[in-house]
PDB file of C-alpha atoms in Angstrom:
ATOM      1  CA  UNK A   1       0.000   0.000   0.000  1.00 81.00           C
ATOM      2  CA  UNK A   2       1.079   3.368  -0.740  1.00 87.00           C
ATOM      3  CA  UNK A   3       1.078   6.414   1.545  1.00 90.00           C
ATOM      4  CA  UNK A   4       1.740  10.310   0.235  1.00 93.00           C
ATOM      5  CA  UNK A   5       2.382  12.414   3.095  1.00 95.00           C
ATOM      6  CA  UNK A   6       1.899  16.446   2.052  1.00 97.00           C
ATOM      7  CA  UNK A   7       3.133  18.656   4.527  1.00 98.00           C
ATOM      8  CA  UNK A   8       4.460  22.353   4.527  1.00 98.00           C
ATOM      9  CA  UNK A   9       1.137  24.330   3.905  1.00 98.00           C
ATOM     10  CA  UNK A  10       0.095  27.366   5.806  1.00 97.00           C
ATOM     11  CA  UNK A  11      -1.045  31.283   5.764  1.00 98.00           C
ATOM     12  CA  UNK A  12       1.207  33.499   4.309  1.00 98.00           C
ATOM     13  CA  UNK A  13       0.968  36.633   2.896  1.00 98.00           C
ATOM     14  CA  UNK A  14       1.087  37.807  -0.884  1.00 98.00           C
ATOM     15  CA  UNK A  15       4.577  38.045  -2.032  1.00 98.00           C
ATOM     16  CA  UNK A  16       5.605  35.690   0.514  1.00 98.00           C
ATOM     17  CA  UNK A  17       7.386  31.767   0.232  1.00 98.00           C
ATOM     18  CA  UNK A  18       6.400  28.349   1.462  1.00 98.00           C
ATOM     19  CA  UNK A  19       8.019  24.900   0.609  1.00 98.00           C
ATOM     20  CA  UNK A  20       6.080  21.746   0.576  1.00 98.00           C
ATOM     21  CA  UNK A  21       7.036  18.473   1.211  1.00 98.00           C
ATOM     22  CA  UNK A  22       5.623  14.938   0.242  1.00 97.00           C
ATOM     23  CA  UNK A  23       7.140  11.618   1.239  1.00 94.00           C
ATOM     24  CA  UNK A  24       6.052   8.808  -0.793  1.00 92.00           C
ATOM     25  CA  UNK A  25       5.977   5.040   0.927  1.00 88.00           C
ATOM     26  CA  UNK A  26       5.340   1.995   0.416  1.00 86.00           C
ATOM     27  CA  UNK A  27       5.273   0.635  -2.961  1.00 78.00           C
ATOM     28  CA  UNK A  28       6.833   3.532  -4.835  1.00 76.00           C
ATOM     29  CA  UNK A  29       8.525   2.915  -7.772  1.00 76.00           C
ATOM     30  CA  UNK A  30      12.142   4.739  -6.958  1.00 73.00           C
ATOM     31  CA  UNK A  31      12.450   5.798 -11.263  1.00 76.00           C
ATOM     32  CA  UNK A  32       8.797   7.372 -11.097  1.00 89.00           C
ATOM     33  CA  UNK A  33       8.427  10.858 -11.549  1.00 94.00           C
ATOM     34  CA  UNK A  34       7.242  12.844  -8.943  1.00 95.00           C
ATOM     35  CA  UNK A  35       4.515  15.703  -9.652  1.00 96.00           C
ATOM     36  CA  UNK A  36       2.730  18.498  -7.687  1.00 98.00           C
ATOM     37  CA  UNK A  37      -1.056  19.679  -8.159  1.00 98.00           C
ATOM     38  CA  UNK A  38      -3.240  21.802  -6.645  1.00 98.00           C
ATOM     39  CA  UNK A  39      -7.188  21.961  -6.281  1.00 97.00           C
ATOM     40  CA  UNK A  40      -9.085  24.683  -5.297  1.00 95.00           C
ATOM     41  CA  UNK A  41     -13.518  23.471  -4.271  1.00 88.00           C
ATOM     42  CA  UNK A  42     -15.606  23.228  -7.298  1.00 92.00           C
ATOM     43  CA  UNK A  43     -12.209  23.314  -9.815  1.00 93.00           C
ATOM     44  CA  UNK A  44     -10.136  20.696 -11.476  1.00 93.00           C
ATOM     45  CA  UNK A  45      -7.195  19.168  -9.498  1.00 95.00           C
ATOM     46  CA  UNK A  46      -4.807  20.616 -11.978  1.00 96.00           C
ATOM     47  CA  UNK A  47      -0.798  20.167 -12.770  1.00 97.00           C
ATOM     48  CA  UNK A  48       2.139  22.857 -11.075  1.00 98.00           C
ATOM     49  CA  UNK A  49       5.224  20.599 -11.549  1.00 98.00           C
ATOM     50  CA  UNK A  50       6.450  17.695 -12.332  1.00 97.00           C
ATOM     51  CA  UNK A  51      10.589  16.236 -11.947  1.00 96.00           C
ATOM     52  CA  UNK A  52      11.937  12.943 -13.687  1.00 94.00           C
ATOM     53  CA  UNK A  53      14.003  10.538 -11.757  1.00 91.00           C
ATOM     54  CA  UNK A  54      16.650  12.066 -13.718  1.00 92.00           C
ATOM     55  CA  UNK A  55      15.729  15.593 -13.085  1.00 93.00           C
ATOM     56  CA  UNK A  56      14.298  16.792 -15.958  1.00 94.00           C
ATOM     57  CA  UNK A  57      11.359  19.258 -14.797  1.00 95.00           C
ATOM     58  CA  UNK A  58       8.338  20.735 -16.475  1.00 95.00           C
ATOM     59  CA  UNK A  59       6.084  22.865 -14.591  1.00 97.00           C
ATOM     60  CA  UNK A  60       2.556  25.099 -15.479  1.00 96.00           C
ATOM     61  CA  UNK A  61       2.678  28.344 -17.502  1.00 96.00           C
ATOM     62  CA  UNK A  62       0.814  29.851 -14.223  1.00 96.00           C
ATOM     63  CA  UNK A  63       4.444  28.981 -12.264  1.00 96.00           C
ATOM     64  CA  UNK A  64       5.875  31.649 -14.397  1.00 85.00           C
ATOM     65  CA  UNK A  65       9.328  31.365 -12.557  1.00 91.00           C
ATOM     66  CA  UNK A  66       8.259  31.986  -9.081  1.00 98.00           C
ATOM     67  CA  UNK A  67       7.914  27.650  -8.321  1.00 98.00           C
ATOM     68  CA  UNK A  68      11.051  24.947  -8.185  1.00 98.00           C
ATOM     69  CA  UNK A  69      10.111  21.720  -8.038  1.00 98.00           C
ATOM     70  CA  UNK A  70      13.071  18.937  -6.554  1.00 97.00           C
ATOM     71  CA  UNK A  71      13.005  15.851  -4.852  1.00 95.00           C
ATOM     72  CA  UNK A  72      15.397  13.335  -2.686  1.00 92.00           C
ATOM     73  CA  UNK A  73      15.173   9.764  -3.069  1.00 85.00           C
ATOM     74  CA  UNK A  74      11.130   8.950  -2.227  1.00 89.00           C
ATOM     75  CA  UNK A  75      10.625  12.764  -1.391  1.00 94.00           C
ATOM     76  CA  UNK A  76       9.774  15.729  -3.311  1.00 96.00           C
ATOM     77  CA  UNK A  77       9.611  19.307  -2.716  1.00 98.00           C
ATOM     78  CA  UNK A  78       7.614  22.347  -4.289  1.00 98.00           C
ATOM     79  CA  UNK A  79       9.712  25.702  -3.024  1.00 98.00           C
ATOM     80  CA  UNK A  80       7.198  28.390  -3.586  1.00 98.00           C
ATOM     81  CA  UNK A  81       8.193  32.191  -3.814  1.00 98.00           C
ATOM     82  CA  UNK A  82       6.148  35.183  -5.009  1.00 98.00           C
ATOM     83  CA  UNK A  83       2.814  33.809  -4.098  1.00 98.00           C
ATOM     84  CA  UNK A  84       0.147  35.275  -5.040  1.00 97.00           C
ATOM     85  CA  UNK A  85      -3.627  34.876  -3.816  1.00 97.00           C
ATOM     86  CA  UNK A  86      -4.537  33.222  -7.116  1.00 96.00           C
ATOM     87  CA  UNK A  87      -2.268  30.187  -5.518  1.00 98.00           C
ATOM     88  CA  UNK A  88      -4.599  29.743  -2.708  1.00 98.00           C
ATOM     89  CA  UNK A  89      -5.494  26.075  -3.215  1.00 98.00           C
ATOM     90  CA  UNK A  90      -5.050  22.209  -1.986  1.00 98.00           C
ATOM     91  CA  UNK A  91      -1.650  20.593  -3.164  1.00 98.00           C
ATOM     92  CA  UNK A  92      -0.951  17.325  -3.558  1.00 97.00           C
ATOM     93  CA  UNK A  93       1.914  15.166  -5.054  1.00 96.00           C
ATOM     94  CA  UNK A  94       1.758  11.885  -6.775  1.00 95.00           C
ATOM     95  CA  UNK A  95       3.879   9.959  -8.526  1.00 93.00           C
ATOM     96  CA  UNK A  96       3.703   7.926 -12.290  1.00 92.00           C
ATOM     97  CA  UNK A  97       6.618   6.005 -14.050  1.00 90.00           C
ATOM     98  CA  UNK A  98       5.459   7.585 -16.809  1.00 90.00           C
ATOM     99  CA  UNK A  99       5.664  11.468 -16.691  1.00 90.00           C
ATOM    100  CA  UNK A 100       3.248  11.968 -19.372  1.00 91.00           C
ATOM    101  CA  UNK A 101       0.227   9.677 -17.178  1.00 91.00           C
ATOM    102  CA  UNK A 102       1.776  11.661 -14.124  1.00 93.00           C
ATOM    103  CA  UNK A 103       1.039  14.841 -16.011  1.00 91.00           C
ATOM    104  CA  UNK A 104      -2.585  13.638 -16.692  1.00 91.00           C
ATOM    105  CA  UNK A 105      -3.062  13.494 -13.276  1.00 89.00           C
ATOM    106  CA  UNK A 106      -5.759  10.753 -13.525  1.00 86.00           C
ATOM    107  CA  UNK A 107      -5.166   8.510 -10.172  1.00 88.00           C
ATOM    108  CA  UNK A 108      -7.585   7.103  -7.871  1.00 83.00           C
ATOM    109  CA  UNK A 109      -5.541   8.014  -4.880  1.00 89.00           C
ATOM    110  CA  UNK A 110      -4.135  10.815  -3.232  1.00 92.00           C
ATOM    111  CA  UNK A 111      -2.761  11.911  -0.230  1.00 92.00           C
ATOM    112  CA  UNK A 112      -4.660  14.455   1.927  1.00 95.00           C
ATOM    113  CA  UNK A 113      -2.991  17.483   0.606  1.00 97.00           C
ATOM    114  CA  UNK A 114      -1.995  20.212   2.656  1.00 98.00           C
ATOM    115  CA  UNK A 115      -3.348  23.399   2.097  1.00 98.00           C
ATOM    116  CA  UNK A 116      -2.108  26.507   0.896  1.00 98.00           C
ATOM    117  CA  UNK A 117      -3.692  30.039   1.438  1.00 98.00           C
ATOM    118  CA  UNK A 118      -2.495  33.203   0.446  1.00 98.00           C
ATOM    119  CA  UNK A 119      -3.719  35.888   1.972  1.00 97.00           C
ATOM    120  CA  UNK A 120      -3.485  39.409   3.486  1.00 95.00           C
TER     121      UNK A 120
END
């Protein structure tokens, strides 16, 4: 069984930084890529980044510079700068050893998320 453990979420204030953590056990394929998404009620659960096993990283136009994406072993990490209210949402991470399935985003699990809210 597989667990995704999202951490890192809070208040914070426009313009301000966060960095979220998920830890991925269990049966986690180590050569998976690793992806973040976000949900806000009534909305799709949509794509922010996604890393490679090897690195390689794509992320959402909506990123625009201000997101970084990395991971460590079963971990990954979204560092978050510049945030804006607009990136007030639910993130979660899951993983695919396929990025272009990861990038569909079409699972039947996910972790709880941890939420994110931007805010003055």
């Amino acid at each position: 069984q597989v667990q995704r453990v999202e951490s890192g979420g809070g208040l914070v204030q426009p313009g301000g930084s966060l960095t979220l953590s998920c830890t991925v056990s269990g049966n986690f394929f180590s050569l998976s890529a690793m992806g973040w998404f976000r949900q806000v009620p009534g909305n799709q659960r949509e794509l922010v980044a996604a890393i490679t096993d090897r690195g390689s990283t794509t992320y959402a136009d909506f990123t625009k510079g201000r997101f970084t994406i990395s991971r460590a072993r079963n971990t990954v990490y979204l560092q978050m700068k510049s945030l804006k209210p607009e990136d007030t949402a639910v993130y979660y991470c899951n993983f695919d050893p396929s990025l272009e399935r990861l990038s569909r985003g079409d699972f039947g699990s996910w972790g709880q998320g941890t939420q994110v809210t931007v805010s003055s």
